[in-house]
Amino acid sequence: SLAIRPGEHVAIVGKSGAGKSTLIGLMLGWHRLAFGDLLVDGKPMTSEHQEDLRRETAWVDPGIQIWNESFLDNLSYASKDDGLARLGNVIEAATLRGVLQKLPQGLQTFLGEGGGLVSGGEGQRIRLGRALMQTGVRLALLDEPFRGMDRGQRSALLADARQWWQDTTLLCVTHDVSETLPFSRVLVVEDGRIVEDGAPSQLAAGPSRYRDLLDAESLVREQMWKGKQWRHIQMNNGRIECA
């Protein structure tokens, strides 16, 4: 059982395949409950209600399609007519100004099939920008929204997204467990079940599955990746630099 208050920001963590994205898919209408009830605004989720909720949902996911259309069309796809008034603010919030400056025709540059003209990280920011362009958002669903970007960028963009949707109900699925510490609430999912639900600071303070996930992440980052068996290569302005 799970209840989320309007305007609450909830992080969702767990191992790969635990069922985190399935929970997001339930809100998007991809899945139906085998038993029990899904209530939104105190009402059962019907097909009609689902359609209404989708119009008020911003969804950010690496699998969201980028079309061979202009940068502007890709960004404004989900926005209403008044969404363009926020274009400048969105470009800043999604850190897209540098991307835009590199495009030969600016806003009118076609991005190629699947966004082939931009990098993976730039595509992630375009997907975020598309979501930020939406108006009337009541539910924001972020499913590994910044995968493939460096840690600093992921942290900054998540903080900016939470600020943008500060009064919006927000669910964020992430493997960056330490980035969920600023949230007021975190869910730990294992084998399709919510095994822990609470404040990150409290769960991290004692023995818990959340604490185990934090420790495992720290071990990988501080010891395994820094091991002598790894050769470190850095990309800087399109050039390869060996560390």
mmCIF file with all atom_site columns, C-alpha atoms in Angstrom, residues 24 29 47 70 125 132 146 148 156 174 181-182 184 196 221 243:
data_model
loop_
_atom_site.group_PDB
_atom_site.id
_atom_site.type_symbol
_atom_site.label_atom_id
_atom_site.label_alt_id
_atom_site.label_comp_id
_atom_site.label_asym_id
_atom_site.label_entity_id
_atom_site.label_seq_id
_atom_site.pdbx_PDB_ins_code
_atom_site.Cartn_x
_atom_site.Cartn_y
_atom_site.Cartn_z
_atom_site.occupancy
_atom_site.B_iso_or_equiv
_atom_site.pdbx_formal_charge
_atom_site.auth_seq_id
_atom_site.auth_comp_id
_atom_site.auth_asym_id
_atom_site.auth_atom_id
_atom_site.pdbx_PDB_model_num
ATOM 1  C CA . ILE A 1 24  ? 5.987  4.711  -12.914 1.00 0.00 ? 24  ILE A CA 1
ATOM 2  C CA . GLY A 1 29  ? -1.451 3.664  -17.626 1.00 0.00 ? 29  GLY A CA 1
ATOM 3  C CA . SER A 1 47  ? -9.627 5.149  -18.759 1.00 0.00 ? 47  SER A CA 1
ATOM 4  C CA . SER A 1 70  ? 13.570 21.195 -35.522 1.00 0.00 ? 70  SER A CA 1
ATOM 5  C CA . ARG A 1 125 ? 18.452 17.738 -21.653 1.00 0.00 ? 125 ARG A CA 1
ATOM 6  C CA . LEU A 1 132 ? 9.552  21.791 -18.619 1.00 0.00 ? 132 LEU A CA 1
ATOM 7  C CA . PHE A 1 146 ? 19.784 12.076 -16.727 1.00 0.00 ? 146 PHE A CA 1
ATOM 8  C CA . GLY A 1 148 ? 24.625 8.941  -19.325 1.00 0.00 ? 148 GLY A CA 1
ATOM 9  C CA . ALA A 1 156 ? 22.472 19.917 -10.651 1.00 0.00 ? 156 ALA A CA 1
ATOM 10 C CA . THR A 1 174 ? 17.215 6.803  -9.867  1.00 0.00 ? 174 THR A CA 1
ATOM 11 C CA . LEU A 1 181 ? 19.282 12.165 0.471   1.00 0.00 ? 181 LEU A CA 1
ATOM 12 C CA . PRO A 1 182 ? 17.813 15.706 0.007   1.00 0.00 ? 182 PRO A CA 1
ATOM 13 C CA . SER A 1 184 ? 11.912 14.129 2.311   1.00 0.00 ? 184 SER A CA 1
ATOM 14 C CA . GLU A 1 196 ? 11.137 0.514  2.993   1.00 0.00 ? 196 GLU A CA 1
ATOM 15 C CA . ARG A 1 221 ? 32.693 4.952  -6.667  1.00 0.00 ? 221 ARG A CA 1
ATOM 16 C CA . ALA A 1 243 ? 44.620 10.735 -16.989 1.00 0.00 ? 243 ALA A CA 1
#
